[in-house]
Amino acid sequence: MATRTTSVDFEPLRNRLSSPTLLQTDLTGLDKYLKDATEYAGQPTAVLFAENTDDVVEAVRFCRGQHIAIVPRGAGTGLSGGCVPSSNALVLSTERIRHLEIREVESVAHCGPGLITKELQDAVAKVGLAYPPDPASLAESTIGGNVAENAGGLRCKRFGVTKDYVVGLAAVLADGSVLKTGAFGQRGGFGVGDLLIASEGTLGIITDIAVRLVPLTSRGTTILAAFDSPADAGRTVAEITASGLILNVLEFLDGDAVDCSNEYEKTEGLERVGALLLIETTDEDREKQTCVIRQICEKNRCSSLRLEPDVDKAEALWKVRRNLSKAVRDKAKAYISEDVAVPNTRFAELVSFVAEMRRTSRIRVNSFGHAGDGNLHVYFVSNSGSVAEQQEIKAGVTRLMHKTLELGGTLTGEHGIGLAKREYLALEFDHPTLDLMHRVKAVFDPERILNPDKIFPTHEK
């Protein structure tokens, strides 16, 4: 276990880096490195802007010798407190490790963890290829952060999540050695690299990533279906899934989420709805899919249905979904964003439960998410920031976790555990499973210097 240090002489490390200016011990103006997109914050002792693998190796070796915790960080867009610094830790930012090599013949891209997700998508699109994972933060989040959290996105039902595209990783381990897996070295044996995906920087610091690319696909028709109740929309999700349709996108927003987004930027014709489904068909099968979707929506009392085959015009419909996170941050004094997932057959029950919480609560509670794979994001929002409302947020989160597990779901769909959900792990996993996870951590990081407070509290054994 790392011993927290209040005063550290970083000069020996500074002299080993590719540039001494990469290490900052004066944190003035570096407030964003004290937190992520949550309300959690910490106080590190220094921030290192690594520019290559050697910088990371030197930092790990130094911190191991000094018993200093290291907290890896990408763009800080995470919603679980995963990169919030431990007390007196070194924040190790990989945002400057941004190399990119596209291997068109192999349909693979080798990239640095600091590369922005949309930059990768735009670059490979120029050569007729695609990197499908598309988290809502794709214009800000890094590929390294996506791997650390196993990010999903709007297209995950058809195309999968980050882990489905990672074909190789290089990472600096807690002893300063460099692990190379998949496309970078190890081809057989145990899938050690798979353990690093979604490990939130607790097992190693990723410095190189190889991802699989696919042929660029065209977008289909966008369908916006409005309902008077979240339950009707939830049943529609279940029936669309049961029909066997594999859509590009199937997104859900409840009425309060729509209202919240409209308060930020108005979308005409979306006033006073109980819930929305935003759907994108595939291009090659759009007519058949549109027909089936229309029938299912009408069966479940859809109040209105809008079709938009033109991709550019469809963007006006999608802004109600894309604006939501910004809308909440703009209004709230305090909030927590949770992401749970349940089987599609239980989705209607989950969204109805959230609607009931909103009806009986003093705080604002709304939900939206990737309905295609049962992933629901729930915002608990305090407009006053009062202690009473923050306590109600905490109680609401606990109720949501218990209900999700009751419905056969999981406590996190794509945001990770970090600080936000570590206290709930024992609700989902039994003791043998938790013990095995602790033992894996001990093998990779016996002194617990890598992001030590995340996923499991440091005092747990």
XYZ file of C-alpha atoms in Angstrom:
461
model
C 0.000 0.000 0.000
C 1.359 3.403 -0.952
C 2.232 5.748 1.892
C 0.949 9.255 1.278
C 3.764 11.807 1.235
C 3.255 15.503 1.962
C 6.649 16.726 0.761
C 8.528 15.129 -2.121
C 11.738 16.124 -3.880
C 10.800 15.597 -7.540
C 14.091 16.879 -8.971
C 15.530 13.378 -9.573
C 12.452 12.533 -11.648
C 12.447 15.871 -13.439
C 16.001 15.251 -14.624
C 15.069 11.862 -16.102
C 12.170 13.090 -18.235
C 12.341 13.941 -21.935
C 11.848 17.565 -20.829
C 12.017 18.911 -17.260
C 9.050 21.208 -17.952
C 6.696 18.201 -18.226
C 6.521 17.955 -14.424
C 4.483 20.620 -12.635
C 4.633 20.937 -8.854
C 3.017 24.385 -8.825
C -0.624 23.509 -9.520
C -1.784 27.073 -10.050
C -4.081 27.096 -13.078
C -4.308 23.306 -13.144
C -7.614 22.998 -11.300
C -9.121 20.671 -13.886
C -6.541 18.026 -12.948
C -8.041 17.827 -9.458
C -11.265 16.200 -10.704
C -13.117 14.588 -13.569
C -16.705 15.241 -14.774
C -18.131 14.301 -11.365
C -18.319 16.339 -8.174
C -15.386 14.428 -6.667
C -12.060 16.254 -6.258
C -8.629 15.525 -4.784
C -5.342 17.258 -4.040
C -2.325 15.825 -5.880
C 1.229 16.836 -5.137
C 2.267 17.164 -8.797
C 1.085 16.698 -12.389
C 3.214 15.042 -15.070
C 2.398 15.576 -18.754
C 4.092 12.484 -20.197
C 5.027 12.665 -23.874
C 6.171 9.094 -24.452
C 6.497 5.656 -22.851
C 9.928 6.457 -21.400
C 8.447 9.357 -19.417
C 5.845 6.993 -17.953
C 8.469 4.367 -17.097
C 10.637 6.921 -15.291
C 7.648 8.244 -13.355
C 6.556 4.781 -12.232
C 10.057 3.794 -11.122
C 10.452 7.021 -9.176
C 7.047 6.813 -7.499
C 7.547 3.172 -6.605
C 10.810 4.014 -4.874
C 9.194 6.913 -3.003
C 5.913 5.067 -2.226
C 3.893 7.714 -4.050
C 0.562 6.895 -5.628
C 0.118 7.503 -9.369
C -3.247 8.427 -10.879
C -3.382 8.048 -14.689
C -5.540 10.576 -16.513
C -6.817 11.135 -20.037
C -9.171 14.035 -20.770
C -10.996 13.917 -17.441
C -14.433 13.347 -18.997
C -15.174 10.269 -16.863
C -18.308 10.034 -14.736
C -17.151 7.688 -11.978
C -14.352 9.639 -10.267
C -11.885 7.274 -11.885
C -9.104 9.828 -12.445
C -9.689 11.957 -9.359
C -6.293 12.141 -7.622
C -5.606 10.395 -4.361
C -4.202 12.643 -1.632
C -0.641 13.778 -2.484
C -0.512 11.517 -5.534
C 1.213 12.206 -8.835
C -1.332 12.776 -11.606
C 0.122 11.259 -14.753
C -1.571 12.733 -17.804
C -1.240 10.844 -21.090
C -3.035 13.534 -23.120
C 0.169 14.426 -25.009
C 0.865 10.864 -26.189
C -1.137 11.336 -29.382
C 0.588 9.404 -32.170
C -1.524 7.776 -34.886
C -0.596 5.272 -37.588
C -3.348 3.906 -39.845
C -2.545 0.570 -41.456
C -5.108 0.397 -44.218
C -4.157 -3.055 -45.510
C -4.549 -4.568 -42.024
C -7.578 -2.380 -41.134
C -5.845 -1.466 -37.877
C -4.858 1.824 -36.257
C -2.019 2.201 -33.744
C -2.574 5.232 -31.567
C -1.497 6.924 -28.382
C -3.819 7.011 -25.384
C -4.127 10.799 -25.618
C -5.688 10.784 -29.080
C -9.238 12.172 -29.024
C -11.848 9.614 -30.101
C -13.382 11.824 -32.792
C -9.944 12.622 -34.205
C -9.394 8.898 -34.723
C -12.821 8.498 -36.312
C -12.299 11.440 -38.667
C -8.817 10.295 -39.674
C -9.802 6.723 -40.547
C -12.952 7.919 -42.370
C -10.698 9.704 -44.873
C -9.421 6.315 -46.038
C -12.858 4.671 -46.092
C -12.637 2.984 -42.677
C -14.463 3.422 -39.387
C -13.837 3.106 -35.672
C -17.423 2.498 -34.464
C -17.404 3.086 -30.642
C -18.916 6.538 -30.102
C -19.336 7.627 -26.482
C -21.303 10.843 -26.018
C -18.017 12.540 -25.061
C -16.274 11.459 -28.291
C -15.315 15.039 -29.175
C -13.444 15.347 -25.848
C -12.611 11.896 -24.500
C -9.372 10.081 -25.296
C -8.893 6.582 -26.652
C -6.905 5.720 -23.513
C -9.792 6.793 -21.315
C -12.222 4.817 -23.477
C -10.110 1.685 -22.987
C -9.746 2.306 -19.245
C -13.538 2.457 -18.858
C -14.553 0.168 -21.768
C -16.684 2.975 -23.177
C -19.730 2.191 -25.281
C -21.865 4.765 -27.039
C -24.926 5.245 -29.173
C -23.958 2.571 -31.710
C -23.042 -0.157 -29.247
C -26.065 -2.374 -29.959
C -24.964 -3.028 -33.528
C -21.244 -2.421 -33.387
C -20.215 -3.276 -29.832
C -18.108 -1.399 -27.276
C -14.425 -0.490 -26.975
C -13.224 -3.964 -25.927
C -14.598 -5.399 -29.177
C -12.072 -3.327 -31.157
C -8.897 -3.460 -29.077
C -6.407 -5.851 -30.704
C -3.296 -4.845 -28.791
C -2.104 -2.809 -25.837
C 1.207 -1.654 -24.425
C 1.220 -0.604 -20.781
C 3.718 0.337 -18.109
C 3.273 -1.871 -15.048
C 3.798 -0.972 -11.410
C 7.428 -2.158 -11.429
C 8.300 0.005 -14.446
C 8.347 -2.835 -16.945
C 6.426 -2.561 -20.227
C 3.769 -5.157 -21.013
C 3.055 -5.677 -24.730
C 0.018 -7.667 -25.810
C -1.759 -8.619 -29.009
C -0.588 -6.584 -31.990
C 2.404 -5.314 -29.984
C 3.775 -8.668 -28.883
C 1.877 -11.440 -27.114
C -0.256 -13.460 -29.532
C -1.064 -16.617 -27.577
C -1.541 -17.803 -24.013
C -3.693 -15.967 -21.485
C -5.418 -12.799 -22.699
C -3.505 -10.593 -20.275
C -4.291 -7.477 -22.262
C -8.013 -8.050 -21.761
C -7.537 -7.492 -18.018
C -6.350 -3.946 -18.687
C -9.570 -3.011 -20.473
C -11.979 -1.403 -17.972
C -9.344 -1.644 -15.204
C -9.421 2.165 -14.770
C -5.657 2.555 -14.487
C -5.419 0.249 -11.478
C -3.327 -2.455 -13.202
C -1.128 -0.526 -15.615
C -0.714 2.747 -17.498
C -1.585 2.314 -21.166
C 0.846 3.957 -23.587
C -0.040 2.386 -26.940
C -3.288 1.006 -28.364
C -4.062 -0.964 -31.510
C -7.698 -0.961 -32.609
C -9.530 -2.873 -35.308
C -11.201 -0.827 -38.040
C -14.199 -1.746 -40.175
C -15.479 -0.557 -43.561
C -17.213 2.811 -43.421
C -20.988 2.367 -43.387
C -23.732 4.755 -44.428
C -26.333 6.038 -42.018
C -29.969 5.087 -42.383
C -33.248 6.810 -41.574
C -33.623 8.619 -38.265
C -36.933 7.929 -36.508
C -38.153 10.003 -33.583
C -41.001 8.313 -31.716
C -42.815 10.107 -28.883
C -44.831 8.400 -26.133
C -47.067 9.551 -23.314
C -45.288 7.329 -20.766
C -41.774 5.919 -20.246
C -43.288 2.445 -19.796
C -44.769 2.494 -23.332
C -41.396 3.504 -24.735
C -39.690 0.800 -22.655
C -42.025 -1.894 -23.964
C -41.324 -0.680 -27.492
C -37.587 -1.145 -26.876
C -38.155 -4.715 -25.699
C -40.321 -5.579 -28.712
C -37.942 -4.017 -31.233
C -35.113 -6.051 -29.712
C -37.222 -9.244 -29.725
C -38.071 -8.677 -33.407
C -34.455 -9.385 -34.330
C -33.785 -5.974 -35.903
C -30.165 -4.882 -35.588
C -30.294 -1.102 -35.780
C -27.519 1.456 -35.949
C -28.881 3.309 -32.908
C -31.710 2.875 -30.394
C -31.753 5.644 -27.768
C -34.239 6.444 -24.991
C -35.011 9.740 -23.225
C -37.709 10.211 -20.622
C -39.888 13.328 -20.618
C -37.893 15.190 -18.005
C -34.656 14.564 -19.906
C -36.324 16.035 -23.003
C -37.499 19.049 -20.984
C -34.017 19.539 -19.566
C -32.435 19.438 -23.030
C -35.077 21.816 -24.394
C -34.324 24.298 -21.626
C -30.744 24.365 -22.937
C -31.606 24.496 -26.665
C -35.163 24.182 -27.872
C -36.170 21.461 -30.331
C -39.526 22.325 -31.892
C -42.371 19.863 -31.469
C -40.965 18.047 -28.439
C -42.919 19.785 -25.710
C -44.719 17.757 -23.037
C -43.758 14.237 -24.105
C -43.601 11.350 -21.659
C -40.638 9.743 -23.388
C -38.794 9.612 -26.700
C -37.057 6.947 -28.722
C -34.431 8.103 -31.205
C -33.722 5.360 -33.722
C -31.402 5.069 -36.689
C -31.972 2.219 -39.128
C -29.255 0.657 -41.229
C -28.914 2.091 -44.728
C -29.168 -1.199 -46.580
C -32.388 -2.329 -44.865
C -34.041 0.965 -43.996
C -37.454 0.359 -45.610
C -38.093 -2.982 -43.941
C -36.806 -1.763 -40.571
C -38.874 1.413 -40.741
C -42.029 -0.598 -41.433
C -41.457 -2.939 -38.479
C -40.579 -0.084 -36.139
C -43.694 1.856 -37.140
C -45.910 -1.158 -36.377
C -44.325 -1.759 -32.973
C -44.477 1.927 -32.001
C -48.141 2.209 -32.967
C -48.975 -0.970 -31.055
C -47.458 0.626 -27.929
C -49.489 3.851 -28.231
C -46.864 6.041 -29.851
C -48.231 9.611 -29.820
C -46.185 10.831 -32.797
C -43.670 9.477 -35.268
C -41.223 11.506 -37.335
C -39.041 10.069 -40.106
C -35.973 11.812 -41.493
C -33.937 9.987 -44.174
C -31.703 13.002 -44.854
C -28.600 12.734 -42.648
C -27.998 16.482 -42.377
C -31.609 17.245 -41.450
C -31.601 14.368 -38.956
C -28.944 16.155 -36.903
C -31.609 18.646 -35.794
C -33.479 15.745 -34.175
C -30.376 14.271 -32.562
C -29.452 17.486 -30.758
C -32.039 16.772 -28.039
C -29.923 13.741 -27.095
C -26.485 15.212 -27.678
C -27.214 18.348 -25.628
C -28.462 16.592 -22.518
C -25.242 16.263 -20.528
C -24.356 19.897 -21.231
C -27.887 20.923 -20.241
C -27.622 19.243 -16.839
C -24.188 20.718 -16.118
C -25.506 24.143 -17.101
C -28.455 24.036 -14.651
C -27.421 21.925 -11.671
C -25.799 23.064 -8.457
C -25.052 19.406 -7.689
C -25.722 16.186 -9.573
C -24.754 12.559 -9.921
C -24.912 10.639 -13.186
C -25.343 6.886 -12.869
C -25.294 4.275 -15.607
C -26.948 0.949 -14.963
C -27.978 -1.771 -17.387
C -30.726 -4.407 -17.351
C -31.958 -7.047 -19.815
C -34.106 -5.470 -22.537
C -37.094 -7.445 -21.262
C -36.894 -5.500 -17.958
C -36.181 -2.091 -19.468
C -39.798 -0.881 -19.140
C -39.769 -1.758 -15.435
C -36.567 0.173 -14.874
C -37.714 3.360 -16.614
C -41.041 3.169 -14.773
C -39.146 2.924 -11.484
C -37.145 6.037 -12.363
C -40.354 7.876 -13.296
C -41.828 7.006 -9.902
C -38.697 8.264 -8.148
C -39.040 11.539 -10.014
C -42.723 11.829 -9.088
C -42.082 11.379 -5.371
C -38.772 13.248 -5.064
C -37.897 16.857 -4.249
C -34.938 16.646 -6.639
C -34.934 16.324 -10.399
C -34.486 12.751 -11.625
C -34.351 11.947 -15.317
C -33.079 9.137 -17.480
C -31.783 8.468 -20.963
C -29.467 5.960 -22.538
C -28.524 3.291 -24.993
C -31.780 1.372 -24.880
C -30.559 -1.079 -27.503
C -28.421 -2.847 -24.908
C -30.487 -1.978 -21.825
C -28.087 0.740 -20.651
C -29.817 3.564 -18.778
C -28.142 6.743 -17.544
C -29.930 8.353 -14.613
C -29.281 11.940 -13.546
C -30.030 12.939 -9.954
C -30.039 16.750 -10.007
C -30.125 19.323 -7.217
C -30.926 22.850 -8.338
C -30.208 24.322 -4.898
C -27.215 22.252 -3.789
C -28.652 22.055 -0.267
C -27.519 19.374 2.153
C -31.040 17.914 2.229
C -31.156 17.581 -1.561
C -27.692 16.041 -1.717
C -28.760 13.494 0.890
C -31.784 12.721 -1.241
C -29.505 12.195 -4.243
C -27.466 9.687 -2.235
C -30.605 7.822 -1.154
C -31.901 7.795 -4.726
C -28.677 6.320 -6.075
C -28.832 3.515 -3.494
C -32.450 2.747 -4.420
C -31.503 2.647 -8.107
C -28.670 0.197 -7.465
C -30.892 -2.182 -5.514
C -33.655 -2.032 -8.140
C -31.217 -2.656 -10.978
C -29.906 -5.813 -9.334
C -33.449 -6.933 -8.544
C -34.172 -6.721 -12.289
C -31.140 -8.888 -13.102
C -28.968 -5.993 -14.197
C -25.505 -4.630 -13.507
C -24.404 -1.522 -11.611
C -22.441 0.003 -14.460
C -22.939 -0.176 -18.185
C -19.945 1.884 -19.346
C -18.925 4.562 -16.828
C -16.831 2.286 -14.615
C -16.599 1.964 -10.829
C -14.001 4.550 -9.785
C -14.885 6.306 -6.558
C -18.587 6.595 -7.283
C -19.636 2.940 -7.123
C -16.991 1.090 -5.147
C -19.229 0.923 -2.054
C -21.876 -0.938 -4.070
C -19.640 -3.669 -5.507
C -20.490 -6.144 -2.760
C -24.169 -5.883 -3.743
C -23.436 -7.336 -7.186
C -20.455 -9.631 -6.635
C -20.056 -12.435 -4.121
C -17.039 -12.764 -1.838
C -15.077 -15.270 -3.996
C -15.382 -12.958 -7.016
C -14.305 -9.879 -5.069
C -11.428 -11.804 -3.523
C -10.220 -12.888 -6.955
C -10.340 -9.292 -8.186
C -8.241 -8.221 -5.202
C -5.716 -10.962 -5.959
C -5.436 -9.860 -9.597
C -4.716 -6.329 -8.350
C -2.053 -7.707 -5.984
C -0.293 -9.544 -8.840
C -0.130 -6.458 -11.046
C 0.424 -3.882 -8.320
C 1.496 -5.427 -4.985
C 2.353 -2.061 -3.415
C -0.913 -0.468 -4.618
C 0.624 2.605 -6.174
C -1.527 2.615 -9.342
C -4.782 4.516 -8.801
C -5.049 2.839 -5.385
C -8.337 4.326 -4.142
C -10.413 3.336 -7.182
C -12.695 0.326 -7.608
C -11.714 -0.978 -4.127
C -11.020 1.153 -1.055
C -7.376 0.768 0.015
C -8.262 -0.680 3.433
C -10.120 -3.651 1.935
C -8.300 -6.968 1.749
